[in-house]
């Protein structure tokens, strides 16, 4: 055992060394200068071919002001909200520092200083390193600042170096950016608003910034901002920093805030591309938005200039041809969002985010949420059925030739035969867009004509949770899923155009999913920064399932609601989508080289709520097979010009034919001669269905495709979330006569 003298000596020696280290550290650090706090450099973005796209941040939006030019209301707003003991504390929060050090030592997220003094030091300390040595140095600086600078000097420095969003550093720039006035003229209500921004401008700017975070919608941001603005005013009043009269005047009305403005070079689609890449960098590195905006980064993107230009040109061409907002009221506020992704890779090669910042459109429509995808969701239902089967077939999958009732206004049955009920215990009915009596039809035919009722029952039989799992593995984000009620099968979820293009790329890649990415490399001052590895593929579904989905979606283009896409002139697969009240319309389609999604919707510019497109473009309603498909086709023609047409892998027979409960047994087929003209397909009813045979093809051609070129049908319009199309049926000229859908293999689509 060591003697007490040795223990005492070691302890005194350790403490002496610690004191000496602290003394040396304290002596070595210098007090930060607020004038050096926002040194600005360019952030330079590059196209996929490494040519320069745009350089941003040529001059930081910042101008220092003295404390006497900052209204007392602004000073007290940040003190009441951030650090009530500012004028009494030493400038350092030991417990806060301890928490940050422990967190960093464990490899967790770092934490900023909790006092205004510490935040001032953090603002002025420009190193991007998140290390223990940096945290110790910040602590020493904070201690020295607390002893060498007066409280008004510290507060002045803090307000002059804080980031308020929209590229505005410091209170003077913030006052001009948000209210168009100098800081000295700010009113208490405006001061509380700006103080709220310090909690995080991405989430508290009422203009929103969905380009950086899907949760930062204008509506959500306004709610967050207004709540914190009101709370800060209340705290100022409670702390007796504003009078009763000032409080009553300020709290009456949320301040009027100026809209966002385009900065130099950030026009057209460049603004959306740069913000998408910026969002990716922030999500895959430890830097903050304020640090990124200070510049010095070179960002190499996946965007191809020719593809971006082609996508923008396609939107503008179709807009000009079909929309006339000057003379048609329903053509106003129509918007498009689109994205194009490489299957088997995940690289985003093109985006269409909107009309451009210069036209006051600051939301990236390619990466926004809130626009339901409608019937473009149905392929996930079919994929889940083929992979998992229903409660009747599991673990064996279901064949696309299984028949489900396609009639309108049907009840949805539970596994025990009972009916699904609404919240008020009334029976739930699923509707189609028309009351056409389809009778029992194959899932392949239901996909072709985008009929709703079969897919709602199918999804319920499979389990909506399994449908969700398939969609999630394909790339759909958790936050965009709707409730797992019967309508979930019809696209009530709201993934972005980027995520829909990426999810369909999974089908093109035979079930392999790769997360979408927009940045391949980042450098800072010429040196590699961060770790931007290409995402690793994962298996989302069996290859046979993906290939059968592709085969089914090829038929949608060849014979169904997506026939406008046949103008592409090459092998392609895709699905149309339309939602309730005609508030959005989609087309998502792909070849082996590219997967592209196009969304169309109307949005109220005041509250950003979706509006009906009934009457838009001078037609009764807009469907996914109309304008969105035309935009998709125009773009894909240009994007794939001179490219080969590899087609798709074969789709082998999959699953068991498992008809919905109540479907009658097949009836024998009748052979007719080619000279005979079959009569029109009878209108089937649930009680007296007319069915076609379900032959097993013996040809060596691809499964499902043998008869698609000898017969035909005219596809109807795409179905909405709770309804499906009115279709014009024609009889085929094949050699196998069948009723309903029986001619799918060897003859016409309707027999």
XYZ file of C-alpha atoms in Angstrom:
751
model
C 0.000 0.000 0.000
C 1.385 3.473 -0.906
C 1.970 5.792 2.052
C -0.290 8.782 2.733
C 2.612 11.049 1.906
C 2.929 9.521 -1.572
C -0.826 9.734 -2.193
C -0.943 13.326 -0.977
C 2.064 14.252 -3.081
C 0.566 12.681 -6.228
C -2.747 14.456 -5.635
C -1.066 17.836 -5.084
C 1.095 17.259 -8.139
C -1.943 16.366 -10.288
C -3.905 19.390 -9.131
C -0.884 21.635 -9.662
C -0.458 20.292 -13.199
C -4.165 20.798 -13.891
C -4.031 24.368 -12.616
C -0.924 24.982 -14.699
C -2.634 23.565 -17.802
C -5.680 25.717 -17.235
C -3.459 28.753 -16.713
C -1.495 28.073 -19.883
C -4.691 27.464 -21.829
C -6.244 30.614 -20.479
C -3.145 32.658 -21.357
C -2.844 31.219 -24.875
C -6.380 31.938 -26.090
C -7.393 35.335 -27.375
C -10.728 37.120 -27.226
C -12.601 36.745 -30.517
C -13.233 39.717 -32.750
C -16.775 39.942 -34.019
C -15.483 41.617 -37.193
C -13.738 38.335 -38.129
C -16.713 36.137 -37.316
C -18.233 35.801 -40.766
C -15.394 35.654 -43.225
C -17.011 34.639 -46.467
C -15.838 32.453 -49.331
C -17.637 30.982 -52.302
C -19.415 27.671 -52.234
C -18.959 26.276 -55.738
C -21.272 23.612 -57.184
C -20.272 21.387 -60.105
C -22.251 19.362 -62.645
C -21.722 15.612 -62.955
C -19.075 16.251 -65.641
C -17.129 18.462 -63.162
C -17.896 21.706 -64.987
C -19.000 24.584 -62.764
C -22.721 24.974 -62.146
C -22.831 28.017 -59.860
C -20.825 29.821 -57.191
C -22.728 31.177 -54.196
C -21.788 33.336 -51.244
C -19.650 35.942 -53.029
C -20.345 38.394 -50.192
C -21.681 37.658 -46.724
C -24.904 39.466 -45.853
C -23.671 41.095 -42.651
C -23.017 44.535 -41.178
C -22.036 45.178 -37.564
C -23.951 47.687 -35.453
C -23.161 49.026 -32.008
C -25.233 48.197 -28.967
C -26.882 51.620 -28.951
C -28.263 50.874 -32.435
C -29.925 47.687 -31.219
C -33.335 48.331 -29.609
C -33.628 47.359 -25.960
C -36.589 45.178 -26.938
C -34.246 43.114 -29.143
C -31.680 42.804 -26.388
C -34.251 41.706 -23.830
C -35.957 39.374 -26.309
C -32.862 37.199 -26.641
C -32.071 37.411 -22.922
C -35.618 36.370 -21.940
C -35.579 33.544 -24.481
C -31.967 32.334 -24.277
C -30.290 33.284 -20.999
C -32.332 35.033 -18.287
C -29.345 35.206 -15.912
C -27.092 36.831 -18.535
C -26.328 39.925 -16.469
C -25.653 37.879 -13.322
C -23.782 34.764 -14.529
C -20.069 34.352 -15.171
C -20.622 33.590 -18.834
C -19.975 29.862 -18.522
C -22.374 27.026 -17.720
C -20.165 24.292 -16.170
C -22.925 21.656 -16.300
C -23.619 22.416 -19.948
C -19.936 22.088 -20.803
C -19.699 18.820 -18.842
C -22.673 17.383 -20.742
C -21.105 18.380 -24.065
C -17.721 16.838 -23.137
C -19.273 13.564 -21.966
C -21.439 13.401 -25.082
C -18.469 13.950 -27.393
C -16.343 11.428 -25.476
C -19.095 8.856 -26.083
C -19.189 9.709 -29.775
C -22.599 11.342 -29.579
C -23.803 14.626 -30.967
C -22.127 17.773 -29.742
C -23.995 20.407 -27.791
C -23.626 24.155 -28.034
C -23.011 26.497 -25.119
C -26.104 27.357 -23.127
C -25.155 30.939 -22.200
C -25.149 33.914 -24.544
C -21.414 34.301 -23.875
C -20.720 30.726 -24.934
C -22.903 31.094 -28.012
C -21.021 34.266 -28.975
C -17.743 32.353 -28.688
C -19.189 29.498 -30.751
C -20.335 31.957 -33.439
C -16.886 33.514 -33.706
C -14.880 30.309 -33.569
C -14.712 29.228 -37.206
C -13.028 25.809 -36.970
C -15.295 23.009 -38.220
C -13.627 20.339 -36.037
C -15.903 18.738 -33.441
C -13.193 17.705 -30.978
C -12.513 17.775 -27.241
C -9.593 20.163 -27.777
C -11.886 22.605 -29.553
C -14.438 22.404 -26.728
C -11.750 23.084 -24.114
C -10.494 26.019 -26.135
C -14.048 27.430 -26.403
C -14.384 27.069 -22.625
C -11.177 29.020 -22.017
C -12.255 31.699 -24.486
C -15.663 31.959 -22.786
C -14.036 32.396 -19.383
C -11.714 35.074 -20.700
C -14.551 36.830 -22.559
C -16.587 36.835 -19.340
C -13.797 38.580 -17.447
C -12.463 40.939 -20.116
C -15.579 42.156 -21.958
C -18.592 43.961 -20.522
C -22.029 42.393 -20.794
C -23.189 44.970 -23.389
C -20.104 44.170 -25.485
C -20.823 40.433 -25.294
C -24.489 40.951 -26.185
C -23.518 43.207 -29.089
C -21.090 40.567 -30.352
C -23.694 37.818 -30.044
C -26.382 39.728 -31.950
C -23.874 40.764 -34.634
C -22.578 37.226 -35.266
C -25.736 35.096 -34.971
C -27.266 33.488 -38.056
C -30.907 34.340 -38.745
C -31.429 32.359 -41.942
C -31.770 33.413 -45.601
C -28.016 34.099 -45.603
C -28.403 36.900 -43.027
C -25.702 37.159 -40.368
C -26.204 39.659 -37.576
C -29.146 41.737 -36.424
C -28.763 44.480 -39.051
C -28.856 42.033 -41.984
C -31.760 40.167 -40.351
C -33.799 43.383 -39.903
C -33.302 44.252 -43.569
C -33.916 40.703 -44.819
C -37.159 40.070 -42.927
C -38.619 43.561 -42.487
C -36.756 45.917 -44.825
C -35.733 48.271 -41.987
C -32.572 49.047 -40.075
C -32.116 47.281 -36.755
C -32.611 50.499 -34.784
C -36.202 50.756 -36.069
C -37.312 47.273 -35.023
C -40.530 47.082 -32.986
C -40.998 44.719 -29.987
C -43.130 42.313 -32.056
C -40.443 42.153 -34.746
C -37.741 41.704 -32.113
C -39.547 38.681 -30.671
C -39.844 37.217 -34.184
C -36.093 37.570 -34.835
C -35.267 36.121 -31.420
C -37.388 33.083 -32.318
C -35.275 32.535 -35.440
C -32.196 31.975 -33.278
C -33.642 28.612 -32.227
C -33.178 27.462 -35.844
C -34.109 29.525 -38.916
C -34.764 26.419 -41.019
C -37.768 25.614 -38.810
C -38.864 29.086 -37.673
C -38.806 31.104 -40.908
C -42.508 31.321 -41.871
C -41.568 31.196 -45.564
C -40.475 27.621 -44.935
C -37.430 25.838 -46.261
C -38.484 22.415 -47.458
C -35.419 22.371 -49.684
C -33.407 21.682 -46.530
C -35.938 19.680 -44.538
C -39.296 18.220 -45.492
C -40.604 19.133 -42.021
C -39.939 22.817 -42.715
C -43.097 23.537 -44.695
C -44.421 27.110 -44.692
C -47.477 26.034 -42.703
C -45.500 24.104 -40.065
C -42.872 26.831 -39.806
C -45.499 29.527 -39.379
C -47.089 27.562 -36.543
C -43.731 27.013 -34.827
C -42.686 30.629 -35.330
C -45.945 32.093 -34.102
C -45.931 29.891 -31.004
C -42.368 30.844 -30.050
C -42.933 34.525 -30.942
C -45.922 34.601 -28.606
C -43.971 32.805 -25.854
C -41.031 35.211 -26.101
C -43.337 38.227 -25.846
C -44.919 36.617 -22.818
C -41.520 36.035 -21.201
C -40.473 39.632 -21.880
C -43.694 40.843 -20.271
C -43.319 38.467 -17.317
C -39.715 39.639 -16.837
C -40.990 43.249 -16.945
C -38.844 44.070 -19.976
C -41.809 45.562 -21.856
C -44.773 47.437 -20.424
C -48.345 46.201 -20.355
C -49.204 48.597 -23.188
C -46.248 47.441 -25.299
C -47.180 43.807 -24.738
C -50.835 44.329 -25.643
C -49.841 46.161 -28.840
C -47.235 43.550 -29.849
C -49.304 40.444 -29.164
C -52.285 41.635 -31.222
C -50.755 40.742 -34.588
C -47.990 38.492 -35.811
C -45.553 40.724 -37.751
C -45.691 40.916 -41.552
C -42.554 39.283 -42.950
C -41.021 39.892 -46.381
C -40.821 36.965 -48.801
C -37.601 35.231 -49.737
C -35.555 36.604 -52.635
C -33.361 34.960 -55.226
C -29.634 35.514 -54.883
C -27.178 35.975 -57.721
C -26.945 32.903 -59.943
C -29.738 31.062 -58.135
C -32.312 31.222 -60.899
C -34.179 28.671 -62.983
C -33.565 25.117 -61.807
C -30.102 25.967 -60.420
C -31.630 27.120 -57.126
C -33.353 23.770 -56.542
C -30.301 21.764 -57.593
C -27.970 23.706 -55.297
C -30.374 23.492 -52.353
C -30.863 19.743 -52.888
C -27.087 19.239 -52.859
C -26.743 21.509 -49.821
C -29.399 19.504 -47.993
C -27.511 16.299 -48.800
C -24.221 17.745 -47.508
C -25.823 18.904 -44.243
C -27.462 15.501 -43.753
C -24.187 13.629 -44.320
C -21.760 15.813 -42.343
C -21.477 17.448 -38.933
C -21.566 21.073 -40.094
C -24.458 23.442 -39.543
C -26.254 25.521 -42.123
C -24.584 28.668 -40.775
C -21.140 27.094 -41.096
C -21.897 25.888 -44.613
C -23.072 29.346 -45.649
C -19.753 30.817 -44.552
C -18.380 29.165 -47.682
C -15.187 27.536 -48.809
C -16.792 24.298 -50.049
C -16.648 22.699 -53.487
C -19.649 20.428 -54.048
C -19.573 17.874 -56.877
C -23.085 16.767 -57.812
C -24.756 13.979 -59.791
C -26.846 16.402 -61.867
C -26.422 16.224 -65.638
C -26.872 19.575 -67.316
C -28.407 18.098 -70.477
C -30.965 16.113 -68.468
C -31.886 19.081 -66.290
C -32.389 21.261 -69.369
C -34.430 18.535 -71.081
C -36.717 18.099 -68.083
C -37.286 21.846 -67.744
C -37.961 22.137 -71.485
C -40.480 19.280 -71.338
C -42.451 20.954 -68.548
C -42.449 24.313 -70.317
C -43.496 22.798 -73.650
C -46.501 20.983 -72.199
C -47.411 23.967 -70.007
C -47.451 26.252 -73.036
C -49.484 23.803 -75.105
C -52.088 22.917 -72.476
C -52.349 25.678 -69.874
C -53.564 29.258 -70.258
C -53.685 30.937 -66.832
C -54.428 34.322 -68.395
C -57.828 33.238 -69.663
C -58.693 30.181 -67.530
C -58.991 30.613 -63.791
C -58.455 26.893 -63.158
C -55.101 27.063 -64.948
C -53.727 29.399 -62.284
C -51.411 28.087 -59.560
C -50.707 24.842 -61.425
C -47.323 23.425 -60.460
C -45.062 20.592 -61.528
C -42.431 18.620 -59.703
C -40.247 15.954 -61.299
C -37.139 13.880 -60.690
C -35.027 11.464 -62.697
C -32.884 8.751 -61.074
C -30.497 6.082 -62.402
C -31.615 2.535 -61.515
C -28.940 0.320 -59.937
C -27.123 3.479 -58.864
C -29.384 6.025 -57.123
C -27.789 9.075 -58.734
C -30.274 11.908 -59.238
C -29.527 13.165 -62.742
C -32.282 15.779 -63.057
C -34.882 17.691 -61.058
C -37.683 20.078 -61.838
C -38.439 22.063 -58.702
C -40.721 24.802 -59.979
C -40.784 28.172 -61.683
C -37.595 29.385 -59.971
C -36.667 31.615 -57.054
C -36.759 34.637 -59.346
C -40.504 33.986 -59.731
C -40.997 33.779 -55.968
C -41.274 30.001 -55.985
C -38.970 28.880 -53.182
C -40.278 25.371 -52.508
C -38.546 22.538 -54.351
C -41.462 20.606 -55.841
C -39.178 17.670 -56.625
C -38.423 17.188 -52.946
C -41.583 18.410 -51.285
C -44.087 16.391 -49.303
C -47.836 16.757 -49.036
C -48.869 15.742 -52.578
C -50.636 12.322 -52.535
C -49.359 9.926 -55.208
C -52.670 8.247 -56.018
C -52.696 5.081 -58.082
C -48.933 5.106 -58.661
C -48.992 3.331 -55.279
C -50.756 0.244 -56.616
C -47.558 -1.482 -57.826
C -46.416 -1.723 -54.194
C -49.686 -3.471 -53.325
C -49.181 -5.946 -56.174
C -45.533 -6.486 -55.221
C -46.514 -7.242 -51.614
C -49.167 -9.698 -52.810
C -46.691 -11.505 -55.070
C -44.056 -11.663 -52.317
C -46.137 -12.478 -49.228
C -49.446 -13.771 -50.546
C -52.769 -13.180 -48.803
C -54.107 -14.726 -45.614
C -55.417 -17.508 -47.881
C -52.137 -18.286 -49.677
C -49.264 -17.240 -47.387
C -46.402 -17.946 -47.583
C -47.057 -18.535 -51.284
C -47.409 -15.375 -53.326
C -50.408 -14.352 -55.411
C -50.366 -14.426 -59.210
C -51.290 -11.267 -61.145
C -53.859 -13.481 -62.876
C -55.884 -13.765 -59.690
C -59.346 -12.267 -60.083
C -60.874 -9.641 -57.828
C -64.185 -7.847 -58.067
C -63.745 -4.597 -60.006
C -67.265 -3.262 -59.636
C -67.965 0.129 -58.085
C -69.050 0.876 -54.523
C -67.969 -2.373 -52.863
C -67.659 -3.362 -49.249
C -64.234 -4.480 -48.057
C -64.160 -7.807 -46.235
C -62.019 -8.820 -43.275
C -60.408 -12.249 -43.095
C -63.363 -13.621 -41.098
C -65.824 -12.426 -43.728
C -67.095 -9.434 -41.776
C -67.073 -5.980 -43.360
C -64.584 -3.213 -42.626
C -66.269 -0.404 -40.697
C -65.756 3.347 -40.533
C -65.034 5.092 -37.245
C -68.768 5.606 -36.725
C -69.322 1.848 -37.200
C -70.988 2.315 -40.572
C -69.878 -0.026 -43.355
C -66.924 1.224 -45.414
C -67.503 1.331 -49.177
C -64.762 1.702 -51.775
C -65.655 3.554 -54.961
C -64.275 3.693 -58.465
C -64.336 6.748 -60.665
C -67.264 5.354 -62.630
C -69.977 2.800 -61.984
C -68.819 0.613 -64.870
C -69.528 -3.021 -64.007
C -66.162 -4.708 -64.502
C -67.058 -7.853 -62.626
C -64.254 -10.193 -61.546
C -61.099 -9.220 -63.392
C -57.442 -10.143 -63.096
C -55.156 -7.942 -61.035
C -53.218 -7.374 -64.245
C -56.322 -5.945 -65.893
C -57.152 -3.901 -62.798
C -53.670 -2.363 -62.931
C -54.017 -1.723 -66.647
C -57.217 0.263 -66.205
C -56.320 1.557 -62.714
C -59.445 0.195 -61.054
C -59.553 0.810 -57.332
C -61.757 -1.793 -55.704
C -59.560 -4.846 -56.474
C -56.471 -3.238 -54.967
C -58.181 -2.117 -51.786
C -59.422 -5.651 -51.118
C -56.076 -7.121 -52.198
C -54.161 -4.808 -49.874
C -56.482 -5.719 -47.015
C -56.027 -9.438 -47.748
C -52.233 -9.093 -47.852
C -52.022 -6.699 -44.916
C -51.380 -3.000 -45.336
C -48.353 -3.267 -43.037
C -46.731 -5.589 -45.589
C -47.538 -3.125 -48.374
C -45.869 -0.424 -46.306
C -42.831 -2.650 -45.721
C -42.356 -3.218 -49.448
C -42.674 0.495 -50.190
C -40.262 1.376 -47.379
C -37.644 -1.112 -48.573
C -38.051 0.395 -52.036
C -37.066 3.828 -50.748
C -40.213 5.526 -49.444
C -39.453 7.436 -46.239
C -41.287 6.724 -42.991
C -42.536 10.283 -42.602
C -44.502 10.229 -45.855
C -46.708 7.192 -45.120
C -50.424 7.716 -44.559
C -52.554 5.785 -42.063
C -52.914 2.062 -42.755
C -56.624 2.161 -43.529
C -58.180 0.650 -46.687
C -57.438 3.772 -48.759
C -53.717 3.311 -48.038
C -53.666 0.966 -51.054
C -54.699 3.837 -53.334
C -51.884 6.287 -52.653
C -52.918 8.539 -49.789
C -49.215 8.661 -48.840
C -47.186 11.701 -49.855
C -43.604 10.802 -50.870
C -41.602 13.268 -52.942
C -41.001 13.021 -56.677
C -37.395 12.058 -55.908
C -38.489 9.190 -53.693
C -41.106 7.940 -56.177
C -38.577 7.914 -59.024
C -36.141 6.098 -56.753
C -38.738 3.545 -55.599
C -39.730 2.696 -59.184
C -36.015 2.400 -60.001
C -36.133 -0.596 -57.640
C -38.467 -2.366 -60.066
C -36.149 -1.498 -62.956
C -33.174 -2.851 -60.978
C -34.853 -6.252 -60.445
C -35.605 -5.571 -56.792
C -32.334 -3.896 -55.809
C -32.776 -0.542 -54.088
C -30.163 2.205 -53.786
C -30.847 5.374 -51.820
C -31.009 8.486 -54.009
C -28.002 10.780 -53.750
C -27.008 14.111 -55.263
C -23.394 14.624 -54.125
C -20.374 12.514 -55.019
C -17.614 14.529 -53.328
C -17.103 17.644 -51.218
C -13.878 19.574 -50.832
C -13.019 22.436 -48.508
C -10.277 24.737 -49.668
C -9.318 22.093 -52.219
C -9.068 19.192 -49.733
C -11.590 16.317 -49.446
C -14.165 16.995 -46.750
C -16.435 14.464 -45.088
C -17.279 10.968 -46.277
C -19.582 10.958 -49.300
C -19.484 7.350 -50.377
C -21.924 6.082 -52.966
C -24.922 4.430 -51.227
C -24.806 0.640 -51.002
C -27.618 -1.308 -52.755
C -29.923 -3.539 -50.744
C -32.497 -6.150 -51.710
C -35.981 -4.672 -51.464
C -37.865 -7.583 -53.050
C -37.158 -10.793 -54.954
C -36.116 -10.290 -58.571
C -39.082 -12.343 -59.838
C -41.475 -10.039 -58.004
C -39.867 -6.887 -59.394
C -39.778 -8.289 -62.931
C -43.452 -9.243 -62.772
C -44.342 -5.757 -61.573
C -42.382 -4.387 -64.527
C -44.208 -6.701 -66.915
C -47.567 -5.550 -65.516
C -46.564 -1.884 -65.810
C -45.398 -2.390 -69.398
C -48.961 -3.455 -70.127
C -50.251 -0.227 -68.523
C -48.368 1.721 -71.194
C -49.211 -0.631 -74.040
C -52.904 -1.141 -73.349
C -53.996 0.903 -70.362
C -54.115 4.332 -68.800
C -50.515 5.147 -69.716
C -50.832 4.765 -73.484
C -49.616 8.313 -74.117
C -46.177 7.045 -73.096
C -46.065 4.731 -76.107
C -44.880 7.782 -78.046
C -41.496 7.232 -76.381
C -40.947 4.506 -78.961
C -39.011 2.124 -76.718
C -39.619 -0.479 -74.031
C -40.872 1.220 -70.893
C -43.014 0.541 -67.838
C -45.037 2.971 -65.775
C -48.141 3.831 -63.822
C -50.559 6.725 -63.775
C -52.021 8.206 -60.609
C -54.842 10.601 -59.763
C -56.214 11.543 -56.350
C -59.487 12.507 -54.716
C -61.056 15.753 -55.907
C -58.475 15.779 -58.693
C -55.943 17.590 -56.493
C -52.895 15.858 -57.950
C -51.939 13.738 -60.935
C -48.797 11.636 -61.397
C -46.948 9.514 -63.870
C -43.973 7.435 -62.796
C -42.205 5.355 -65.402
C -38.880 3.809 -66.220
C -36.573 2.050 -68.616
C -33.467 0.170 -67.514
C -31.478 3.419 -67.857
C -33.739 5.978 -66.141
C -36.624 6.146 -63.700
C -38.587 9.404 -63.801
C -41.565 10.721 -61.873
C -43.754 13.699 -62.770
C -46.260 15.284 -60.381
C -48.841 17.934 -61.259
C -50.980 19.812 -58.742
C -52.583 23.153 -57.913
C -51.711 24.954 -54.693
C -53.267 27.938 -52.987
C -50.386 30.457 -52.726
C -51.752 31.847 -49.451
C -52.005 28.724 -47.328
C -50.305 26.149 -49.613
C -53.376 23.914 -49.537
C -54.021 21.746 -52.598
C -56.794 22.844 -54.974
C -58.915 20.754 -57.329
C -57.812 20.531 -60.960
C -61.330 19.900 -62.205
C -61.574 22.231 -65.196
C -57.820 22.755 -65.510
C -56.564 22.765 -69.112
C -60.170 23.116 -70.243
C -61.070 19.500 -69.420
C -63.383 18.055 -66.813
C -60.501 16.574 -64.805
C -56.767 15.981 -65.090
C -55.511 12.410 -64.940
C -52.031 10.995 -64.617
C -52.238 9.556 -68.120
C -52.728 13.017 -69.601
C -50.412 15.987 -68.919
C -47.973 14.266 -66.498
C -47.453 11.408 -68.965
C -46.878 13.888 -71.782
C -44.196 15.689 -69.747
C -42.573 12.350 -68.906
C -42.547 11.261 -72.546
C -41.074 14.538 -73.816
C -38.281 14.380 -71.267
C -37.474 10.695 -71.730
C -37.274 11.134 -75.517
C -34.538 13.724 -75.077
C -32.800 12.002 -72.169
C -32.581 8.641 -73.957
C -31.845 9.982 -77.439
C -29.334 7.702 -79.211
C -29.397 5.277 -76.262
C -30.006 1.583 -76.885
C -33.238 -0.183 -75.928
C -32.245 -3.164 -73.760
C -35.826 -3.968 -72.789
C -36.445 -5.698 -69.461
C -35.574 -9.135 -68.074
C -38.115 -11.888 -68.564
C -40.875 -12.185 -65.987
C -41.387 -15.853 -65.086
C -44.670 -17.207 -63.848
C -45.107 -16.302 -60.208
C -47.454 -17.162 -57.354
C -50.762 -19.010 -57.221
C -53.990 -17.895 -58.797
C -56.012 -16.984 -55.731
C -59.307 -15.377 -56.660
C -61.162 -13.168 -54.246
C -63.812 -14.868 -52.171
C -66.997 -14.995 -54.210
C -65.385 -15.252 -57.610
C -67.054 -18.007 -59.653
C -65.137 -20.802 -61.305
C -63.803 -20.179 -64.831
C -65.970 -21.165 -67.788
C -64.627 -22.998 -70.839
C -63.370 -20.956 -73.755
C -64.935 -20.984 -77.214
C -62.741 -20.985 -80.298
C -63.826 -18.768 -83.180
C -62.328 -18.137 -86.589
C -60.417 -14.922 -87.331
C -63.155 -13.805 -89.718
C -65.727 -13.791 -86.968
C -66.337 -10.578 -85.092
C -66.867 -11.135 -81.366
C -69.636 -9.269 -79.705
C -68.865 -6.553 -77.151
C -67.877 -7.761 -73.740
C -70.973 -8.205 -71.594
C -71.214 -5.990 -68.539
C -70.513 -8.343 -65.620
C -72.149 -8.073 -62.236
C -71.201 -9.660 -58.944
C -74.311 -11.838 -58.913
C -74.028 -12.953 -62.512
C -70.442 -12.575 -63.628
C -69.243 -13.447 -67.079
C -65.735 -14.777 -66.826
C -63.009 -15.741 -69.225
C -60.771 -18.795 -69.050
C -57.400 -18.646 -67.372
C -55.240 -20.675 -69.749
C -51.648 -21.553 -69.066
C -49.618 -20.364 -72.043
C -47.400 -22.870 -73.784
C -45.541 -20.410 -76.000
C -41.873 -19.697 -75.435
C -42.575 -15.968 -75.431
C -42.527 -13.953 -72.210
C -45.220 -14.758 -69.706
C -48.250 -12.419 -69.914
C -47.233 -10.890 -73.244
C -48.154 -13.387 -75.950
C -51.498 -11.911 -76.938
C -50.919 -8.215 -76.417
C -50.114 -7.502 -80.029
C -52.999 -9.317 -81.696
C -55.876 -7.903 -79.758
C -56.437 -4.627 -78.029
C -58.438 -2.378 -75.824
C -58.724 1.332 -75.416
C -57.664 2.305 -71.930
C -59.750 4.629 -69.869
C -58.647 7.399 -67.598
C -56.736 6.718 -64.420
C -58.525 6.163 -61.131
C -58.371 8.502 -58.166
C -57.776 7.668 -54.536
C -61.324 6.482 -54.051
C -62.437 6.043 -57.609
C -61.364 4.637 -60.957
C -61.864 5.241 -64.671
C -64.538 5.301 -67.181
C -63.028 3.160 -69.905
C -63.946 2.526 -73.492
C -63.792 -1.211 -74.151
C -63.235 -2.768 -77.506
C -63.077 -6.398 -78.443
C -59.918 -7.971 -79.748
C -59.413 -10.157 -82.740
C -57.577 -13.049 -81.101
C -58.345 -16.698 -81.656
C -59.515 -17.416 -78.131
C -62.884 -16.035 -77.318
C -63.514 -15.148 -73.707
C -65.612 -12.794 -71.716
C -64.319 -10.110 -69.379
C -60.532 -10.249 -69.489
C -60.011 -13.683 -70.941
C -58.236 -12.531 -74.089
C -55.180 -11.249 -72.252
C -52.960 -14.138 -73.325
C -53.763 -14.904 -76.902
C -56.236 -12.371 -78.156
C -57.716 -8.974 -77.467
C -57.661 -7.413 -74.055
C -61.392 -7.956 -73.599
C -61.718 -11.214 -75.473
